[in-house]
């Protein structure tokens, strides 16, 4: 059967690369056209990548956590029967040269006896999507467990290795009594392997791989070379796994005394030490790999002392995009912040009066729609705050649309969906649209188009506490308004200090385009409309 390679497609406008977060399939899985095979995070969204073929997963070329450029091969499929091509997609994906038209050599796909053995020990999995990483699927095959009947404890029912073991130890229907007898037929642990003349590295062995090609960790035969651990499961961060791949080391062979959640755990330092030991034929003692390096803080010491180890979080995806955008804005536009406070007795009363009417229409009315309409009133009077400076053309563009970006805090970072044509929408319509956009932003379901085209932004830090801030402009816009919490604070009225609901405002401007006096006048206009909500009816 021919092998088809599948490249990472353009999963979003202007996206050049993505992080492969989760594999949804494993070698040997049967897939259908349009069935999702992986989840990829870009700098804009988390998306599922669908298959273009009906066939069987042959090989995975990248690990979970890897950054993959658009156009790189991430997976291959066996399609058709008896050499007949049943490609379901277009011809965008390249074939694998001679492998696409000729059967794989026995050294790649295993001898016939091994294939027969695999057929006997690998349980049949009923059709349907099962969310489990390759490591969990491999463990299920080794234990004789049908992955499709395992109850997953992860998000969305995702199955982990612990779930597979629990099912096997609990005497599941598909945990065969002879699972322990198949040790000689087990597939070897994933290790970097050449996959033809293209010099790509495989993240996972091909289906039916008989392990005839030695991993680099087993290759050294010099006396005194460290013995491989030969584990079935090893915990490590994506960065550590990347180090292992670069050094040609099978991470399951690296000796370690450390554990996490009952499983062996290795770090990048331990992997490097093991690789150096392999090259030099050092003492086979596992302790030498883990602790011999005379570092101020050994990997063992930092891992064994609770709370003493630093945690490394990848700087990529949405977080990296936010960082680059903020850096560009801060170092391009000279920021000036203006602070003021609106006394909003009238706004609180107006919202309270309209809440019941909104609820009857199934709308939750917040203060945000009132603020948005007040901002539009200010932008119409002072259009320089609804602008863009095009430096190359040496011109300032005063935008004719009023598209307000609403900053939303999500688990992946700050996202700014855009509400278009705010001047043409009513309070209830704005409330419902903001709720919908914010909800989908937190679920990572926004499209790239819904985060483009803003002319002015709002950030509501008061929702989690705080009064004033110095917001960073959402470049290339020229202004952003920060909202504090509406609370009762002391104000002076008729010579007396009384408690009244107030709304702190923090306005940041691009001082190349907007003067401080104009910023203050804009803030005064916004406050006037918030303090006297009937003025919003004129918008």
Short mmCIF file of C-alpha atoms in Angstrom, two decimals:
data_model
loop_
_atom_site.label_atom_id
_atom_site.label_comp_id
_atom_site.label_asym_id
_atom_site.label_seq_id
_atom_site.Cartn_x
_atom_site.Cartn_y
_atom_site.Cartn_z
CA UNK A 1 0.00 0.00 0.00
CA UNK A 2 1.37 3.47 -0.83
CA UNK A 3 2.47 5.84 1.92
CA UNK A 4 1.26 9.44 1.89
CA UNK A 5 2.92 12.20 3.85
CA UNK A 6 0.81 14.93 5.39
CA UNK A 7 2.23 18.40 5.97
CA UNK A 8 1.12 20.89 8.60
CA UNK A 9 -1.38 23.05 6.71
CA UNK A 10 -1.88 26.79 7.05
CA UNK A 11 -4.19 26.69 10.07
CA UNK A 12 -4.77 30.44 10.16
CA UNK A 13 -4.22 33.55 8.11
CA UNK A 14 -0.62 34.68 8.41
CA UNK A 15 0.41 31.77 10.66
CA UNK A 16 3.96 30.55 9.96
CA UNK A 17 4.28 27.87 12.64
CA UNK A 18 2.40 26.11 15.39
CA UNK A 19 3.00 24.05 18.50
CA UNK A 20 1.78 20.48 18.21
CA UNK A 21 -0.01 20.24 21.55
CA UNK A 22 -1.64 16.81 21.35
CA UNK A 23 -1.64 13.83 19.02
CA UNK A 24 -5.15 12.40 18.70
CA UNK A 25 -3.95 9.29 16.85
CA UNK A 26 -1.08 6.82 17.05
CA UNK A 27 0.70 4.54 14.57
CA UNK A 28 -1.64 1.74 13.55
CA UNK A 29 -4.83 3.75 14.07
CA UNK A 30 -7.35 3.76 11.25
CA UNK A 31 -8.46 7.28 10.28
CA UNK A 32 -11.03 8.72 7.92
CA UNK A 33 -11.03 11.86 5.84
CA UNK A 34 -11.59 15.00 7.95
CA UNK A 35 -10.99 13.12 11.22
CA UNK A 36 -8.85 15.30 13.53
CA UNK A 37 -5.38 13.81 14.02
CA UNK A 38 -3.72 16.53 16.13
CA UNK A 39 -4.32 19.72 18.09
CA UNK A 40 -2.07 22.61 17.11
CA UNK A 41 -1.70 25.90 18.95
CA UNK A 42 -0.78 28.95 16.93
CA UNK A 43 -0.24 32.49 18.09
CA UNK A 44 -3.95 33.06 17.54
CA UNK A 45 -5.93 29.96 18.46
CA UNK A 46 -5.98 26.26 19.32
CA UNK A 47 -7.14 24.31 16.27
CA UNK A 48 -7.69 20.69 15.26
CA UNK A 49 -5.84 19.45 12.19
CA UNK A 50 -7.98 17.03 10.11
CA UNK A 51 -6.68 14.17 7.98
CA UNK A 52 -6.85 14.45 4.20
CA UNK A 53 -6.89 10.68 3.77
CA UNK A 54 -8.73 7.48 4.54
CA UNK A 55 -6.04 5.11 5.73
CA UNK A 56 -3.85 3.88 8.57
CA UNK A 57 -1.43 6.04 10.54
CA UNK A 58 2.06 4.92 9.56
CA UNK A 59 4.36 7.31 11.41
CA UNK A 60 4.41 10.46 13.55
CA UNK A 61 7.31 12.77 12.75
CA UNK A 62 7.09 15.28 15.62
CA UNK A 63 6.66 15.06 19.38
CA UNK A 64 3.98 16.77 21.42
CA UNK A 65 5.33 20.19 22.40
CA UNK A 66 7.40 20.64 19.22
CA UNK A 67 7.17 23.86 17.22
CA UNK A 68 6.45 22.94 13.60
CA UNK A 69 6.70 25.32 10.61
CA UNK A 70 3.76 25.30 8.21
CA UNK A 71 4.58 22.94 5.35
CA UNK A 72 6.68 20.48 7.37
CA UNK A 73 5.64 16.81 7.32
CA UNK A 74 4.05 15.82 10.64
CA UNK A 75 2.48 12.41 9.90
CA UNK A 76 2.27 9.72 7.22
CA UNK A 77 -0.56 7.38 6.26
CA UNK A 78 -0.89 4.08 4.45
CA UNK A 79 -3.74 4.45 2.00
CA UNK A 80 -5.53 2.04 -0.27
CA UNK A 81 -5.42 -1.74 -0.51
CA UNK A 82 -3.08 -3.82 -2.68
CA UNK A 83 -1.39 -0.67 -3.86
CA UNK A 84 -4.63 1.07 -4.85
CA UNK A 85 -4.56 4.74 -3.93
CA UNK A 86 -7.72 5.93 -2.20
CA UNK A 87 -6.50 9.40 -1.37
CA UNK A 88 -9.38 11.42 -0.01
CA UNK A 89 -7.75 14.84 -0.11
CA UNK A 90 -6.13 16.92 -2.79
CA UNK A 91 -2.58 16.52 -4.00
CA UNK A 92 -1.04 19.17 -1.76
CA UNK A 93 0.71 16.59 0.41
CA UNK A 94 3.91 15.22 -1.09
CA UNK A 95 4.47 11.52 -1.61
CA UNK A 96 7.48 9.81 -0.10
CA UNK A 97 9.31 9.13 -3.32
CA UNK A 98 9.88 5.45 -4.03
CA UNK A 99 8.04 4.51 -0.83
CA UNK A 100 4.83 5.97 -2.24
CA UNK A 101 4.66 3.41 -5.03
CA UNK A 102 6.63 0.42 -3.76
CA UNK A 103 6.13 -1.76 -0.70
CA UNK A 104 8.20 -0.90 2.36
CA UNK A 105 11.33 -3.05 2.84
CA UNK A 106 11.05 -5.72 5.49
CA UNK A 107 13.60 -3.89 7.63
CA UNK A 108 11.16 -0.98 7.95
CA UNK A 109 7.86 -2.70 8.47
CA UNK A 110 8.99 -5.89 10.20
CA UNK A 111 9.20 -9.50 9.14
CA UNK A 112 6.07 -11.46 8.39
CA UNK A 113 6.31 -13.41 11.65
CA UNK A 114 6.42 -10.19 13.65
CA UNK A 115 3.40 -8.84 11.81
CA UNK A 116 1.50 -11.99 12.64
CA UNK A 117 2.58 -11.72 16.27
CA UNK A 118 1.39 -8.10 16.39
CA UNK A 119 -1.95 -9.12 14.99
CA UNK A 120 -2.31 -11.66 17.79
CA UNK A 121 -1.28 -9.38 20.65
CA UNK A 122 -2.74 -6.04 19.55
CA UNK A 123 -6.46 -5.81 20.37
CA UNK A 124 -8.90 -4.55 17.81
CA UNK A 125 -10.16 -1.07 18.50
CA UNK A 126 -13.70 -0.23 17.43
CA UNK A 127 -14.15 2.77 15.17
CA UNK A 128 -14.53 6.20 16.74
CA UNK A 129 -12.27 8.85 18.22
CA UNK A 130 -10.28 7.99 21.32
CA UNK A 131 -8.24 10.78 22.86
CA UNK A 132 -4.94 9.37 24.08
CA UNK A 133 -1.28 10.24 23.45
CA UNK A 134 1.00 7.79 21.63
CA UNK A 135 2.66 6.72 24.89
CA UNK A 136 -0.70 5.66 26.37
CA UNK A 137 -1.66 3.81 23.19
CA UNK A 138 1.67 2.01 23.11
CA UNK A 139 1.27 0.97 26.75
CA UNK A 140 -2.25 -0.28 26.00
CA UNK A 141 -0.94 -2.46 23.17
CA UNK A 142 1.81 -3.83 25.39
CA UNK A 143 -0.63 -4.66 28.19
CA UNK A 144 -3.23 -6.10 25.82
CA UNK A 145 -5.75 -3.39 26.72
CA UNK A 146 -8.31 -2.06 24.25
CA UNK A 147 -7.75 1.70 24.45
CA UNK A 148 -11.32 2.37 23.34
CA UNK A 149 -12.80 0.90 26.53
CA UNK A 150 -10.51 2.72 28.97
CA UNK A 151 -12.10 5.51 30.99
CA UNK A 152 -10.01 8.66 30.65
CA UNK A 153 -9.49 10.93 33.64
CA UNK A 154 -8.01 13.85 31.72
CA UNK A 155 -9.73 16.90 30.21
CA UNK A 156 -12.44 15.89 27.76
CA UNK A 157 -12.00 12.21 28.68
CA UNK A 158 -8.36 12.16 27.54
CA UNK A 159 -6.70 8.85 28.43
CA UNK A 160 -3.32 8.81 30.14
CA UNK A 161 -0.89 6.01 30.95
CA UNK A 162 -2.20 5.87 34.52
CA UNK A 163 -5.72 5.21 33.15
CA UNK A 164 -4.41 2.34 31.03
CA UNK A 165 -2.59 0.78 33.97
CA UNK A 166 -5.62 1.19 36.23
CA UNK A 167 -7.79 -0.55 33.64
CA UNK A 168 -5.30 -3.39 33.24
CA UNK A 169 -4.83 -3.86 36.99
CA UNK A 170 -8.58 -3.70 37.52
CA UNK A 171 -9.09 -6.78 35.36
CA UNK A 172 -10.73 -5.04 32.40
CA UNK A 173 -12.36 -7.25 29.82
CA UNK A 174 -9.58 -6.64 27.32
CA UNK A 175 -6.62 -7.08 29.64
CA UNK A 176 -5.46 -10.48 28.46
CA UNK A 177 -4.00 -12.96 30.92
CA UNK A 178 -1.08 -13.56 28.60
CA UNK A 179 -0.17 -9.88 28.35
CA UNK A 180 2.97 -10.51 30.37
CA UNK A 181 4.07 -13.25 27.99
CA UNK A 182 4.47 -10.92 25.06
CA UNK A 183 7.60 -9.27 26.33
CA UNK A 184 9.71 -10.48 23.45
CA UNK A 185 7.25 -9.03 20.95
CA UNK A 186 6.94 -5.59 22.51
CA UNK A 187 7.61 -2.65 20.25
CA UNK A 188 10.75 -0.80 21.28
CA UNK A 189 10.43 2.58 22.96
CA UNK A 190 10.24 5.60 20.66
CA UNK A 191 13.67 6.64 19.47
CA UNK A 192 14.92 8.92 16.67
CA UNK A 193 15.07 6.84 13.51
CA UNK A 194 16.01 7.63 9.92
CA UNK A 195 13.00 7.39 7.63
CA UNK A 196 14.51 7.32 4.20
CA UNK A 197 16.71 9.61 2.19
CA UNK A 198 14.99 12.77 3.44
CA UNK A 199 16.86 12.62 6.78
CA UNK A 200 13.72 13.46 8.75
CA UNK A 201 13.55 12.09 12.26
CA UNK A 202 10.63 10.00 13.43
CA UNK A 203 9.08 10.76 16.81
CA UNK A 204 7.46 7.30 16.95
CA UNK A 205 8.37 3.97 15.32
CA UNK A 206 6.40 2.74 12.34
CA UNK A 207 3.60 0.32 12.93
CA UNK A 208 5.02 -3.19 13.00
CA UNK A 209 8.62 -2.03 13.58
CA UNK A 210 10.54 -5.07 14.77
CA UNK A 211 13.28 -3.07 16.37
CA UNK A 212 15.94 -4.48 14.04
CA UNK A 213 17.71 -1.12 13.91
CA UNK A 214 19.50 -0.47 17.19
CA UNK A 215 18.89 2.80 18.95
CA UNK A 216 21.92 4.95 19.53
CA UNK A 217 21.64 4.31 23.26
CA UNK A 218 22.24 0.57 22.65
CA UNK A 219 24.89 0.99 19.96
CA UNK A 220 28.06 1.46 22.01
CA UNK A 221 29.68 -1.88 22.73
CA UNK A 222 32.86 -0.64 24.35
CA UNK A 223 33.64 -2.10 27.75
CA UNK A 224 32.46 0.17 30.53
CA UNK A 225 29.71 1.89 28.51
CA UNK A 226 26.70 2.66 30.75
CA UNK A 227 23.95 0.08 30.79
CA UNK A 228 20.60 1.24 29.47
CA UNK A 229 17.68 1.35 31.88
CA UNK A 230 15.27 -0.12 29.32
CA UNK A 231 12.15 1.34 30.93
CA UNK A 232 8.75 1.22 29.31
CA UNK A 233 7.72 4.70 30.49
CA UNK A 234 9.72 7.80 31.33
CA UNK A 235 8.46 11.22 32.38
CA UNK A 236 10.24 14.24 30.94
CA UNK A 237 9.43 17.73 29.75
CA UNK A 238 9.16 18.44 26.00
CA UNK A 239 12.44 20.36 26.24
CA UNK A 240 14.19 17.33 27.74
CA UNK A 241 12.77 15.05 25.05
CA UNK A 242 14.07 17.47 22.44
CA UNK A 243 17.56 17.26 23.97
CA UNK A 244 17.34 13.46 23.84
CA UNK A 245 16.37 13.51 20.17
CA UNK A 246 19.19 15.90 19.30
CA UNK A 247 21.71 13.67 21.08
CA UNK A 248 20.29 10.48 19.59
CA UNK A 249 19.43 9.06 23.02
CA UNK A 250 16.42 6.87 23.82
CA UNK A 251 14.98 8.62 26.86
CA UNK A 252 13.71 5.30 28.24
CA UNK A 253 17.33 4.06 28.44
CA UNK A 254 18.61 6.95 30.58
CA UNK A 255 19.28 5.76 34.16
CA UNK A 256 17.69 7.83 36.93
CA UNK A 257 16.70 7.43 40.55
CA UNK A 258 14.17 10.26 40.43
CA UNK A 259 10.43 9.72 40.11
CA UNK A 260 7.34 11.81 39.54
CA UNK A 261 3.91 10.34 40.24
CA UNK A 262 5.51 6.93 40.63
CA UNK A 263 7.22 7.04 37.21
CA UNK A 264 10.89 7.54 36.34
CA UNK A 265 11.73 11.20 35.70
CA UNK A 266 14.75 12.58 33.83
CA UNK A 267 16.03 16.07 33.12
CA UNK A 268 18.02 17.53 30.27
CA UNK A 269 21.20 17.52 32.40
CA UNK A 270 20.85 13.80 33.12
CA UNK A 271 20.26 13.07 29.41
CA UNK A 272 23.38 15.04 28.43
CA UNK A 273 25.47 13.26 31.06
CA UNK A 274 24.24 9.89 29.82
CA UNK A 275 25.07 10.80 26.21
CA UNK A 276 28.57 11.89 27.22
CA UNK A 277 29.01 8.63 29.12
CA UNK A 278 28.00 6.66 26.04
CA UNK A 279 30.58 8.43 23.94
CA UNK A 280 33.40 8.04 26.44
CA UNK A 281 32.54 4.51 27.64
CA UNK A 282 32.34 5.71 31.26
CA UNK A 283 31.47 3.64 34.30
CA UNK A 284 28.14 1.82 34.00
CA UNK A 285 26.94 2.94 37.40
CA UNK A 286 23.63 4.74 37.10
CA UNK A 287 24.56 7.05 39.95
CA UNK A 288 27.45 8.38 37.89
CA UNK A 289 25.04 9.57 35.25
CA UNK A 290 22.80 11.30 37.74
CA UNK A 291 25.13 12.83 40.28
CA UNK A 292 28.78 12.83 39.22
CA UNK A 293 28.76 16.28 37.62
CA UNK A 294 30.17 18.72 40.22
CA UNK A 295 27.45 21.36 39.85
CA UNK A 296 26.48 23.86 42.57
CA UNK A 297 23.00 22.30 42.55
CA UNK A 298 22.73 18.80 41.20
CA UNK A 299 19.64 17.70 39.34
CA UNK A 300 19.03 15.15 42.10
CA UNK A 301 19.14 17.71 44.87
CA UNK A 302 16.81 20.13 43.15
CA UNK A 303 14.30 17.44 42.30
CA UNK A 304 14.30 15.74 45.68
CA UNK A 305 13.78 18.86 47.77
CA UNK A 306 10.08 19.80 47.66
CA UNK A 307 9.50 23.34 46.47
CA UNK A 308 13.17 23.96 45.63
CA UNK A 309 13.06 23.15 41.91
CA UNK A 310 12.44 25.91 39.38
CA UNK A 311 9.57 25.36 36.99
CA UNK A 312 10.15 26.06 33.31
CA UNK A 313 7.18 27.13 31.21
CA UNK A 314 7.57 27.26 27.40
CA UNK A 315 7.45 30.80 26.02
CA UNK A 316 5.48 30.16 22.87
CA UNK A 317 2.06 30.30 21.25
CA UNK A 318 -0.29 33.01 22.49
CA UNK A 319 2.01 34.01 25.36
CA UNK A 320 4.94 34.68 23.00
CA UNK A 321 2.68 36.62 20.62
CA UNK A 322 1.43 38.79 23.49
CA UNK A 323 5.01 39.45 24.57
CA UNK A 324 6.16 40.46 21.11
CA UNK A 325 3.11 42.68 20.61
CA UNK A 326 3.59 44.42 23.96
CA UNK A 327 7.32 44.89 23.32
CA UNK A 328 6.66 46.34 19.90
CA UNK A 329 4.01 48.70 21.26
CA UNK A 330 6.00 49.87 24.28
CA UNK A 331 9.21 50.49 22.34
CA UNK A 332 7.49 52.05 19.33
CA UNK A 333 4.79 54.31 20.75
CA UNK A 334 5.78 56.79 23.50
CA UNK A 335 3.12 56.05 26.13
CA UNK A 336 1.47 58.66 28.33
CA UNK A 337 -1.23 57.71 30.82
CA UNK A 338 -4.04 59.95 32.06
CA UNK A 339 -6.03 59.01 35.18
CA UNK A 340 -9.41 60.28 36.32
CA UNK A 341 -12.49 59.13 38.22
CA UNK A 342 -16.14 59.29 37.20
CA UNK A 343 -18.93 59.52 39.79
CA UNK A 344 -21.43 57.07 38.38
CA UNK A 345 -24.56 57.21 40.54
CA UNK A 346 -26.64 57.75 37.41
CA UNK A 347 -24.96 54.85 35.57
CA UNK A 348 -25.61 52.42 38.44
CA UNK A 349 -29.26 53.50 38.59
CA UNK A 350 -29.71 53.23 34.80
CA UNK A 351 -28.27 49.73 34.66
CA UNK A 352 -30.40 48.60 37.58
CA UNK A 353 -33.51 49.89 35.84
CA UNK A 354 -32.67 48.13 32.57
CA UNK A 355 -31.52 44.81 34.07
CA UNK A 356 -35.01 43.34 34.35
CA UNK A 357 -35.85 44.28 30.76
CA UNK A 358 -32.56 42.70 29.61
CA UNK A 359 -33.22 39.49 31.57
CA UNK A 360 -36.62 39.16 29.92
CA UNK A 361 -34.77 39.07 26.61
CA UNK A 362 -32.20 36.59 27.90
CA UNK A 363 -29.42 39.18 28.13
CA UNK A 364 -27.09 39.77 31.07
CA UNK A 365 -26.54 43.53 31.15
CA UNK A 366 -23.16 44.65 32.52
CA UNK A 367 -21.62 48.10 32.64
CA UNK A 368 -19.43 47.40 29.61
CA UNK A 369 -22.01 48.35 26.92
CA UNK A 370 -22.55 51.74 28.62
CA UNK A 371 -18.79 52.33 28.69
CA UNK A 372 -18.48 51.33 25.02
CA UNK A 373 -21.17 53.81 23.96
CA UNK A 374 -19.56 56.56 26.06
CA UNK A 375 -16.20 55.86 24.41
CA UNK A 376 -17.75 56.14 20.95
CA UNK A 377 -19.14 59.53 21.96
CA UNK A 378 -15.63 60.61 22.94
CA UNK A 379 -14.06 59.21 19.77
CA UNK A 380 -16.52 61.07 17.56
CA UNK A 381 -15.57 64.30 19.28
CA UNK A 382 -11.83 63.59 19.37
CA UNK A 383 -11.09 61.35 16.35
CA UNK A 384 -7.31 61.37 16.88
CA UNK A 385 -7.85 58.66 19.53
CA UNK A 386 -9.51 56.46 16.87
CA UNK A 387 -6.51 56.50 14.59
CA UNK A 388 -3.41 54.75 13.29
CA UNK A 389 0.02 56.23 12.61
CA UNK A 390 1.52 54.85 9.40
CA UNK A 391 5.15 55.77 9.83
CA UNK A 392 6.38 54.56 6.46
CA UNK A 393 3.80 56.69 4.68
CA UNK A 394 4.20 59.54 7.18
CA UNK A 395 0.47 59.86 7.66
CA UNK A 396 -2.14 59.55 10.42
CA UNK A 397 -5.28 57.66 9.44
CA UNK A 398 -8.43 58.72 11.31
CA UNK A 399 -10.62 55.63 11.26
CA UNK A 400 -14.23 55.96 10.14
CA UNK A 401 -15.34 52.77 11.93
CA UNK A 402 -15.72 52.34 15.68
CA UNK A 403 -14.47 48.83 16.34
CA UNK A 404 -13.66 48.33 20.00
CA UNK A 405 -11.37 45.55 21.20
CA UNK A 406 -12.27 44.04 24.59
CA UNK A 407 -9.34 42.47 26.45
CA UNK A 408 -10.25 39.03 27.85
CA UNK A 409 -8.06 37.10 30.28
CA UNK A 410 -7.79 33.40 29.34
CA UNK A 411 -5.72 30.46 30.51
CA UNK A 412 -3.52 30.91 27.44
CA UNK A 413 -3.03 34.65 27.92
CA UNK A 414 -4.75 37.91 27.03
CA UNK A 415 -6.93 37.92 23.93
CA UNK A 416 -8.64 40.94 22.41
CA UNK A 417 -11.76 40.09 20.38
CA UNK A 418 -13.21 43.02 18.46
CA UNK A 419 -16.78 44.28 18.55
CA UNK A 420 -17.40 45.96 15.22
CA UNK A 421 -19.56 49.02 14.50
CA UNK A 422 -20.32 49.80 18.14
CA UNK A 423 -21.93 53.07 17.11
CA UNK A 424 -24.65 51.16 15.22
CA UNK A 425 -25.65 48.75 18.02
CA UNK A 426 -27.87 49.04 21.08
CA UNK A 427 -26.94 48.28 24.68
CA UNK A 428 -28.57 44.84 24.75
CA UNK A 429 -26.99 43.83 21.43
CA UNK A 430 -23.57 44.93 22.64
CA UNK A 431 -24.00 43.06 25.94
CA UNK A 432 -24.82 39.81 24.16
CA UNK A 433 -21.99 40.16 21.64
CA UNK A 434 -19.40 40.91 24.34
CA UNK A 435 -20.58 37.90 26.36
CA UNK A 436 -20.36 35.62 23.33
CA UNK A 437 -16.91 36.81 22.28
CA UNK A 438 -15.51 36.62 25.82
CA UNK A 439 -16.90 33.11 26.30
CA UNK A 440 -15.41 31.83 23.04
CA UNK A 441 -12.11 33.57 23.78
CA UNK A 442 -11.78 31.61 27.04
CA UNK A 443 -12.62 28.39 25.17
CA UNK A 444 -10.05 29.20 22.44
CA UNK A 445 -12.76 29.15 19.78
CA UNK A 446 -12.28 32.61 18.31
CA UNK A 447 -11.35 32.92 14.67
CA UNK A 448 -8.36 35.11 13.72
CA UNK A 449 -10.75 37.47 11.93
CA UNK A 450 -12.59 38.16 15.19
CA UNK A 451 -9.40 39.59 16.71
CA UNK A 452 -8.56 41.96 13.88
CA UNK A 453 -9.69 45.39 12.77
CA UNK A 454 -9.87 47.11 16.15
CA UNK A 455 -9.59 50.90 16.30
CA UNK A 456 -9.58 51.38 20.10
CA UNK A 457 -9.27 48.94 23.01
CA UNK A 458 -10.69 48.53 26.52
CA UNK A 459 -9.17 46.56 29.38
CA UNK A 460 -11.27 45.93 32.49
CA UNK A 461 -8.76 45.15 35.24
CA UNK A 462 -11.37 46.25 37.80
CA UNK A 463 -13.13 42.92 37.27
CA UNK A 464 -10.41 41.24 39.35
CA UNK A 465 -9.61 44.16 41.62
CA UNK A 466 -7.70 47.42 41.34
CA UNK A 467 -8.32 51.06 40.61
CA UNK A 468 -5.66 52.45 38.28
CA UNK A 469 -3.08 51.07 35.88
CA UNK A 470 -0.93 52.11 32.91
CA UNK A 471 -2.33 49.99 30.04
CA UNK A 472 -0.15 49.24 27.03
CA UNK A 473 -1.65 50.32 23.73
CA UNK A 474 -2.79 47.57 21.39
CA UNK A 475 -0.47 48.64 18.56
CA UNK A 476 -1.04 49.95 15.87
CA UNK A 477 -3.96 51.62 17.64
CA UNK A 478 -3.14 54.87 19.39
CA UNK A 479 -5.14 54.67 22.62
CA UNK A 480 -6.53 52.24 25.21
CA UNK A 481 -8.83 52.81 28.19
CA UNK A 482 -8.48 50.84 31.43
CA UNK A 483 -11.43 50.45 33.79
CA UNK A 484 -11.11 50.06 37.54
CA UNK A 485 -13.76 48.54 39.78
CA UNK A 486 -17.02 50.40 40.36
CA UNK A 487 -17.12 50.77 44.14
CA UNK A 488 -18.30 53.22 46.73
CA UNK A 489 -15.49 55.63 47.52
CA UNK A 490 -15.34 58.93 49.42
CA UNK A 491 -16.25 61.99 47.33
CA UNK A 492 -16.82 65.61 48.27
CA UNK A 493 -20.29 67.01 47.60
CA UNK A 494 -21.53 70.35 48.86
CA UNK A 495 -18.53 70.56 51.15
CA UNK A 496 -19.14 67.19 52.76
CA UNK A 497 -17.40 63.86 52.30
CA UNK A 498 -19.90 61.16 51.32
CA UNK A 499 -19.75 57.65 49.89
CA UNK A 500 -20.66 57.35 46.21
CA UNK A 501 -20.11 54.79 43.44
CA UNK A 502 -17.11 55.77 41.33
CA UNK A 503 -15.38 54.36 38.27
CA UNK A 504 -11.59 54.90 37.99
CA UNK A 505 -10.34 55.42 34.42
CA UNK A 506 -6.80 54.95 33.10
CA UNK A 507 -6.22 56.20 29.56
CA UNK A 508 -2.95 55.48 27.73
CA UNK A 509 -2.16 57.34 24.51
CA UNK A 510 0.47 57.38 21.78
CA UNK A 511 2.03 60.79 22.41
CA UNK A 512 3.25 61.01 18.81
CA UNK A 513 -0.36 61.37 17.67
CA UNK A 514 -2.32 62.58 20.69
CA UNK A 515 -1.56 65.54 22.93
CA UNK A 516 -2.10 65.32 26.67
CA UNK A 517 -4.73 68.04 26.59
CA UNK A 518 -6.74 66.15 23.95
CA UNK A 519 -6.52 63.00 26.06
CA UNK A 520 -7.91 64.86 29.07
CA UNK A 521 -10.75 66.33 27.02
CA UNK A 522 -11.60 62.89 25.64
CA UNK A 523 -11.67 61.48 29.21
CA UNK A 524 -13.96 64.33 30.29
CA UNK A 525 -16.39 63.52 27.46
CA UNK A 526 -16.45 59.82 28.38
CA UNK A 527 -17.04 60.67 32.06
CA UNK A 528 -19.83 63.09 31.20
CA UNK A 529 -21.72 60.38 29.31
CA UNK A 530 -21.18 57.86 32.11
CA UNK A 531 -22.31 60.29 34.80
CA UNK A 532 -25.37 61.29 32.75
CA UNK A 533 -26.44 58.10 30.92
CA UNK A 534 -29.34 59.81 29.15
CA UNK A 535 -26.70 61.41 26.93
CA UNK A 536 -26.03 57.93 25.52
CA UNK A 537 -29.43 58.10 23.84
CA UNK A 538 -28.01 60.76 21.54
CA UNK A 539 -25.42 58.32 20.16
#
